[in-house]
């Protein structure tokens, strides 16, 4: 693993993941996670884990894929019309820290469709985000590739491929509900 990743990736240091009140975070995960994610699993992955992950394909055991179909969910937010010559509506999903409720990822962005985002996530078995979809105000990468929130939530890992950085993220880590101050600035 490289000790740094190209911009716009924002690097953090290991102090982010030092022991706090509840593992690596000050708070346990929220009680009512989205998509029916298991709270105990989320708490272990988010707060008491540095290298492990939910099982490959965990997202298939939740309502995430069904809830992410265009127009069928209150998790989807309309972002406007499709590209030139298209009148199809485009949707995106905001993924929130399961501990703090801060926004961490907004997908799809960077020219990807919702279908492309879901296909890549299904292919890899975990939600897979690209640089343009990361809320860098709240996310950092550590030199070993670990992706974490600025509040100490273990998210997953940056596993670059031929398209660039790919953030392979545990669904249980980003299944939180927004907090009252969840304004997104990207």
mmCIF file of N, CA, C and O in Angstrom, residues 121-185:
data_model
loop_
_atom_site.group_PDB
_atom_site.id
_atom_site.type_symbol
_atom_site.label_atom_id
_atom_site.label_comp_id
_atom_site.label_asym_id
_atom_site.label_seq_id
_atom_site.Cartn_x
_atom_site.Cartn_y
_atom_site.Cartn_z
ATOM 1 N N UNK A 121 -20.897 -1.621 -7.040
ATOM 2 C CA UNK A 121 -21.023 -2.071 -5.659
ATOM 3 C C UNK A 121 -21.365 -3.562 -5.600
ATOM 4 O O UNK A 121 -20.790 -4.306 -4.800
ATOM 5 N N UNK A 122 -22.273 -4.007 -6.447
ATOM 6 C CA UNK A 122 -22.637 -5.425 -6.498
ATOM 7 C C UNK A 122 -21.439 -6.264 -6.917
ATOM 8 O O UNK A 122 -21.162 -7.313 -6.339
ATOM 9 N N UNK A 123 -20.695 -5.808 -7.917
ATOM 10 C CA UNK A 123 -19.524 -6.540 -8.417
ATOM 11 C C UNK A 123 -18.507 -6.782 -7.309
ATOM 12 O O UNK A 123 -17.939 -7.873 -7.191
ATOM 13 N N UNK A 124 -18.280 -5.780 -6.464
ATOM 14 C CA UNK A 124 -17.256 -5.895 -5.426
ATOM 15 C C UNK A 124 -17.810 -6.421 -4.099
ATOM 16 O O UNK A 124 -17.037 -6.817 -3.234
ATOM 17 N N UNK A 125 -19.138 -6.393 -3.918
ATOM 18 C CA UNK A 125 -19.734 -6.922 -2.700
ATOM 19 C C UNK A 125 -19.882 -5.909 -1.572
ATOM 20 O O UNK A 125 -20.380 -6.246 -0.505
ATOM 21 N N UNK A 126 -19.464 -4.682 -1.797
ATOM 22 C CA UNK A 126 -19.578 -3.590 -0.835
ATOM 23 C C UNK A 126 -19.864 -2.314 -1.617
ATOM 24 O O UNK A 126 -19.447 -2.196 -2.764
ATOM 25 N N UNK A 127 -20.511 -1.331 -0.982
ATOM 26 C CA UNK A 127 -20.638 -0.037 -1.665
ATOM 27 C C UNK A 127 -19.261 0.475 -2.072
ATOM 28 O O UNK A 127 -18.316 0.459 -1.264
ATOM 29 N N UNK A 128 -19.133 0.889 -3.312
ATOM 30 C CA UNK A 128 -17.851 1.332 -3.865
ATOM 31 C C UNK A 128 -17.984 2.755 -4.376
ATOM 32 O O UNK A 128 -18.739 3.020 -5.312
ATOM 33 N N UNK A 129 -17.238 3.647 -3.752
ATOM 34 C CA UNK A 129 -17.330 5.071 -4.060
ATOM 35 C C UNK A 129 -16.070 5.554 -4.768
ATOM 36 O O UNK A 129 -14.996 4.979 -4.598
ATOM 37 N N UNK A 130 -16.212 6.626 -5.520
ATOM 38 C CA UNK A 130 -15.098 7.284 -6.208
ATOM 39 C C UNK A 130 -14.837 8.638 -5.564
ATOM 40 O O UNK A 130 -15.643 9.149 -4.797
ATOM 41 N N UNK A 131 -13.696 9.237 -5.892
ATOM 42 C CA UNK A 131 -13.269 10.498 -5.271
ATOM 43 C C UNK A 131 -14.364 11.564 -5.254
ATOM 44 O O UNK A 131 -14.546 12.256 -4.252
ATOM 45 N N UNK A 132 -15.089 11.722 -6.366
ATOM 46 C CA UNK A 132 -16.095 12.771 -6.476
ATOM 47 C C UNK A 132 -17.277 12.552 -5.544
ATOM 48 O O UNK A 132 -18.082 13.462 -5.321
ATOM 49 N N UNK A 133 -17.393 11.344 -4.999
ATOM 50 C CA UNK A 133 -18.530 10.989 -4.162
ATOM 51 C C UNK A 133 -18.217 11.073 -2.670
ATOM 52 O O UNK A 133 -19.089 10.814 -1.839
ATOM 53 N N UNK A 134 -16.992 11.426 -2.340
ATOM 54 C CA UNK A 134 -16.557 11.490 -0.940
ATOM 55 C C UNK A 134 -16.765 12.901 -0.400
ATOM 56 O O UNK A 134 -16.422 13.880 -1.055
ATOM 57 N N UNK A 135 -17.315 13.009 0.803
ATOM 58 C CA UNK A 135 -17.437 14.295 1.493
ATOM 59 C C UNK A 135 -16.144 14.459 2.299
ATOM 60 O O UNK A 135 -16.040 14.006 3.434
ATOM 61 N N UNK A 136 -15.140 15.076 1.683
ATOM 62 C CA UNK A 136 -13.791 15.133 2.260
ATOM 63 C C UNK A 136 -13.719 15.908 3.563
ATOM 64 O O UNK A 136 -12.799 15.737 4.343
ATOM 65 N N UNK A 137 -14.694 16.715 3.828
ATOM 66 C CA UNK A 137 -14.765 17.429 5.102
ATOM 67 C C UNK A 137 -14.850 16.432 6.272
ATOM 68 O O UNK A 137 -14.400 16.723 7.379
ATOM 69 N N UNK A 138 -15.407 15.230 5.999
ATOM 70 C CA UNK A 138 -15.666 14.257 7.062
ATOM 71 C C UNK A 138 -14.949 12.922 6.906
ATOM 72 O O UNK A 138 -15.125 12.039 7.748
ATOM 73 N N UNK A 139 -14.172 12.740 5.837
ATOM 74 C CA UNK A 139 -13.522 11.456 5.557
ATOM 75 C C UNK A 139 -12.026 11.645 5.379
ATOM 76 O O UNK A 139 -11.589 12.635 4.773
ATOM 77 N N UNK A 140 -11.255 10.662 5.863
ATOM 78 C CA UNK A 140 -9.801 10.662 5.682
ATOM 79 C C UNK A 140 -9.346 9.262 5.285
ATOM 80 O O UNK A 140 -10.000 8.268 5.599
ATOM 81 N N UNK A 141 -8.202 9.209 4.616
ATOM 82 C CA UNK A 141 -7.526 7.939 4.344
ATOM 83 C C UNK A 141 -6.245 7.910 5.164
ATOM 84 O O UNK A 141 -5.529 8.915 5.238
ATOM 85 N N UNK A 142 -5.971 6.785 5.753
ATOM 86 C CA UNK A 142 -4.731 6.615 6.490
ATOM 87 C C UNK A 142 -3.686 6.031 5.544
ATOM 88 O O UNK A 142 -4.024 5.472 4.488
ATOM 89 N N UNK A 143 -2.409 6.156 5.894
ATOM 90 C CA UNK A 143 -1.354 5.676 4.985
ATOM 91 C C UNK A 143 -1.481 4.212 4.568
ATOM 92 O O UNK A 143 -1.048 3.844 3.480
ATOM 93 N N UNK A 144 -2.119 3.369 5.402
ATOM 94 C CA UNK A 144 -2.275 1.949 5.052
ATOM 95 C C UNK A 144 -3.496 1.692 4.168
ATOM 96 O O UNK A 144 -3.817 0.549 3.865
ATOM 97 N N UNK A 145 -4.219 2.764 3.775
ATOM 98 C CA UNK A 145 -5.389 2.621 2.918
ATOM 99 C C UNK A 145 -6.703 2.586 3.659
ATOM 100 O O UNK A 145 -7.770 2.616 3.041
ATOM 101 N N UNK A 146 -6.659 2.517 4.985
ATOM 102 C CA UNK A 146 -7.901 2.501 5.758
ATOM 103 C C UNK A 146 -8.648 3.814 5.560
ATOM 104 O O UNK A 146 -8.070 4.895 5.660
ATOM 105 N N UNK A 147 -9.935 3.718 5.274
ATOM 106 C CA UNK A 147 -10.803 4.894 5.153
ATOM 107 C C UNK A 147 -11.546 5.036 6.471
ATOM 108 O O UNK A 147 -12.137 4.066 6.981
ATOM 109 N N UNK A 148 -11.506 6.247 7.038
ATOM 110 C CA UNK A 148 -12.100 6.503 8.349
ATOM 111 C C UNK A 148 -12.837 7.841 8.317
ATOM 112 O O UNK A 148 -12.564 8.689 7.472
ATOM 113 N N UNK A 149 -13.740 8.014 9.270
ATOM 114 C CA UNK A 149 -14.351 9.331 9.424
ATOM 115 C C UNK A 149 -13.437 10.163 10.313
ATOM 116 O O UNK A 149 -12.611 9.624 11.059
ATOM 117 N N UNK A 150 -13.595 11.475 10.270
ATOM 118 C CA UNK A 150 -12.779 12.358 11.111
ATOM 119 C C UNK A 150 -13.098 12.144 12.583
ATOM 120 O O UNK A 150 -12.334 12.567 13.453
ATOM 121 N N UNK A 151 -14.206 11.448 12.880
ATOM 122 C CA UNK A 151 -14.603 11.175 14.261
ATOM 123 C C UNK A 151 -14.195 9.786 14.735
ATOM 124 O O UNK A 151 -14.573 9.375 15.831
ATOM 125 N N UNK A 152 -13.444 9.041 13.919
ATOM 126 C CA UNK A 152 -12.923 7.749 14.342
ATOM 127 C C UNK A 152 -13.745 6.539 13.967
ATOM 128 O O UNK A 152 -13.512 5.444 14.475
ATOM 129 N N UNK A 153 -14.685 6.679 13.047
ATOM 130 C CA UNK A 153 -15.463 5.535 12.569
ATOM 131 C C UNK A 153 -14.675 4.810 11.485
ATOM 132 O O UNK A 153 -14.264 5.427 10.504
ATOM 133 N N UNK A 154 -14.451 3.499 11.660
ATOM 134 C CA UNK A 154 -13.833 2.703 10.593
ATOM 135 C C UNK A 154 -14.869 2.546 9.485
ATOM 136 O O UNK A 154 -15.992 2.112 9.723
ATOM 137 N N UNK A 155 -14.478 2.918 8.261
ATOM 138 C CA UNK A 155 -15.394 2.856 7.123
ATOM 139 C C UNK A 155 -15.087 1.699 6.187
ATOM 140 O O UNK A 155 -15.988 1.022 5.702
ATOM 141 N N UNK A 156 -13.824 1.476 5.884
ATOM 142 C CA UNK A 156 -13.415 0.465 4.922
ATOM 143 C C UNK A 156 -12.010 0.778 4.461
ATOM 144 O O UNK A 156 -11.183 1.220 5.253
ATOM 145 N N UNK A 157 -11.750 0.593 3.155
ATOM 146 C CA UNK A 157 -10.401 0.810 2.629
ATOM 147 C C UNK A 157 -10.437 1.412 1.230
ATOM 148 O O UNK A 157 -11.392 1.205 0.477
ATOM 149 N N UNK A 158 -9.402 2.141 0.896
ATOM 150 C CA UNK A 158 -9.195 2.644 -0.456
ATOM 151 C C UNK A 158 -8.437 1.561 -1.208
ATOM 152 O O UNK A 158 -7.292 1.239 -0.872
ATOM 153 N N UNK A 159 -9.076 1.001 -2.214
ATOM 154 C CA UNK A 159 -8.485 -0.071 -3.026
ATOM 155 C C UNK A 159 -8.449 0.405 -4.475
ATOM 156 O O UNK A 159 -9.334 0.102 -5.277
ATOM 157 N N UNK A 160 -7.425 1.194 -4.830
ATOM 158 C CA UNK A 160 -7.362 1.771 -6.176
ATOM 159 C C UNK A 160 -7.398 0.701 -7.274
ATOM 160 O O UNK A 160 -6.891 -0.409 -7.105
ATOM 161 N N UNK A 161 -8.020 1.066 -8.384
ATOM 162 C CA UNK A 161 -8.032 0.214 -9.568
ATOM 163 C C UNK A 161 -7.659 1.065 -10.774
ATOM 164 O O UNK A 161 -7.180 2.192 -10.616
ATOM 165 N N UNK A 162 -7.906 0.561 -11.976
ATOM 166 C CA UNK A 162 -7.498 1.273 -13.193
ATOM 167 C C UNK A 162 -8.218 2.606 -13.375
ATOM 168 O O UNK A 162 -7.759 3.461 -14.124
ATOM 169 N N UNK A 163 -9.332 2.817 -12.683
ATOM 170 C CA UNK A 163 -10.067 4.073 -12.777
ATOM 171 C C UNK A 163 -9.643 5.086 -11.718
ATOM 172 O O UNK A 163 -10.119 6.216 -11.726
ATOM 173 N N UNK A 164 -8.798 4.676 -10.775
ATOM 174 C CA UNK A 164 -8.370 5.566 -9.700
ATOM 175 C C UNK A 164 -8.747 5.013 -8.343
ATOM 176 O O UNK A 164 -8.964 3.813 -8.176
ATOM 177 N N UNK A 165 -8.824 5.895 -7.369
ATOM 178 C CA UNK A 165 -9.181 5.469 -6.019
ATOM 179 C C UNK A 165 -10.599 4.913 -6.010
ATOM 180 O O UNK A 165 -11.504 5.467 -6.625
ATOM 181 N N UNK A 166 -10.751 3.780 -5.310
ATOM 182 C CA UNK A 166 -12.072 3.164 -5.114
ATOM 183 C C UNK A 166 -12.202 2.878 -3.631
ATOM 184 O O UNK A 166 -11.423 2.122 -3.068
ATOM 185 N N UNK A 167 -13.165 3.493 -3.014
ATOM 186 C CA UNK A 167 -13.371 3.355 -1.582
ATOM 187 C C UNK A 167 -14.393 2.251 -1.344
ATOM 188 O O UNK A 167 -15.576 2.404 -1.632
ATOM 189 N N UNK A 168 -13.889 1.118 -0.887
ATOM 190 C CA UNK A 168 -14.690 -0.074 -0.624
ATOM 191 C C UNK A 168 -15.152 0.039 0.831
ATOM 192 O O UNK A 168 -14.358 -0.112 1.754
ATOM 193 N N UNK A 169 -16.421 0.338 1.041
ATOM 194 C CA UNK A 169 -16.929 0.778 2.339
ATOM 195 C C UNK A 169 -17.974 -0.196 2.882
ATOM 196 O O UNK A 169 -18.858 -0.654 2.159
ATOM 197 N N UNK A 170 -17.875 -0.467 4.178
ATOM 198 C CA UNK A 170 -18.863 -1.306 4.852
ATOM 199 C C UNK A 170 -20.209 -0.581 4.886
ATOM 200 O O UNK A 170 -20.286 0.563 5.353
ATOM 201 N N UNK A 171 -21.255 -1.248 4.419
ATOM 202 C CA UNK A 171 -22.575 -0.638 4.445
ATOM 203 C C UNK A 171 -22.976 -0.266 5.872
ATOM 204 O O UNK A 171 -23.552 0.796 6.103
ATOM 205 N N UNK A 172 -22.635 -1.119 6.852
ATOM 206 C CA UNK A 172 -23.007 -0.829 8.241
ATOM 207 C C UNK A 172 -22.348 0.438 8.769
ATOM 208 O O UNK A 172 -22.830 1.044 9.716
ATOM 209 N N UNK A 173 -21.252 0.872 8.144
ATOM 210 C CA UNK A 173 -20.545 2.075 8.591
ATOM 211 C C UNK A 173 -21.172 3.355 8.057
ATOM 212 O O UNK A 173 -20.924 4.438 8.588
ATOM 213 N N UNK A 174 -21.972 3.241 7.010
ATOM 214 C CA UNK A 174 -22.557 4.424 6.361
ATOM 215 C C UNK A 174 -24.087 4.339 6.299
ATOM 216 O O UNK A 174 -24.719 4.941 5.447
ATOM 217 N N UNK A 175 -24.670 3.604 7.241
ATOM 218 C CA UNK A 175 -26.123 3.401 7.279
ATOM 219 C C UNK A 175 -26.795 4.288 8.314
ATOM 220 O O UNK A 175 -27.943 4.055 8.686
ATOM 221 N N UNK A 176 -26.083 5.325 8.764
ATOM 222 C CA UNK A 176 -26.649 6.215 9.770
ATOM 223 C C UNK A 176 -27.724 7.123 9.197
ATOM 224 O O UNK A 176 -27.948 7.205 7.999
ATOM 225 N N UNK A 177 -28.379 7.776 10.105
ATOM 226 C CA UNK A 177 -29.386 8.779 9.767
ATOM 227 C C UNK A 177 -28.764 10.156 9.965
ATOM 228 O O UNK A 177 -27.907 10.336 10.839
ATOM 229 N N UNK A 178 -29.190 11.140 9.188
ATOM 230 C CA UNK A 178 -28.576 12.461 9.301
ATOM 231 C C UNK A 178 -28.828 13.085 10.669
ATOM 232 O O UNK A 178 -29.909 12.910 11.236
ATOM 233 N N UNK A 179 -27.808 13.798 11.174
ATOM 234 C CA UNK A 179 -28.022 14.566 12.398
ATOM 235 C C UNK A 179 -28.590 15.919 12.024
ATOM 236 O O UNK A 179 -28.691 16.277 10.849
ATOM 237 N N UNK A 180 -28.944 16.704 12.990
ATOM 238 C CA UNK A 180 -29.568 18.010 12.708
ATOM 239 C C UNK A 180 -28.651 18.947 11.943
ATOM 240 O O UNK A 180 -29.119 19.807 11.219
ATOM 241 N N UNK A 181 -27.341 18.817 12.113
ATOM 242 C CA UNK A 181 -26.402 19.719 11.444
ATOM 243 C C UNK A 181 -25.711 19.077 10.278
ATOM 244 O O UNK A 181 -24.506 19.200 10.100
ATOM 245 N N UNK A 182 -26.435 18.345 9.419
ATOM 246 C CA UNK A 182 -25.813 17.560 8.359
ATOM 247 C C UNK A 182 -25.654 18.327 7.047
ATOM 248 O O UNK A 182 -25.711 17.728 5.988
ATOM 249 N N UNK A 183 -25.459 19.614 7.099
ATOM 250 C CA UNK A 183 -25.241 20.370 5.872
ATOM 251 C C UNK A 183 -24.013 19.831 5.167
ATOM 252 O O UNK A 183 -22.986 19.593 5.772
ATOM 253 N N UNK A 184 -24.118 19.659 3.876
ATOM 254 C CA UNK A 184 -23.045 19.092 3.081
ATOM 255 C C UNK A 184 -22.369 20.197 2.294
ATOM 256 O O UNK A 184 -23.014 20.946 1.583
ATOM 257 N N UNK A 185 -21.055 20.288 2.433
ATOM 258 C CA UNK A 185 -20.299 21.196 1.565
ATOM 259 C C UNK A 185 -19.213 20.384 0.898
ATOM 260 O O UNK A 185 -18.477 19.687 1.574
#
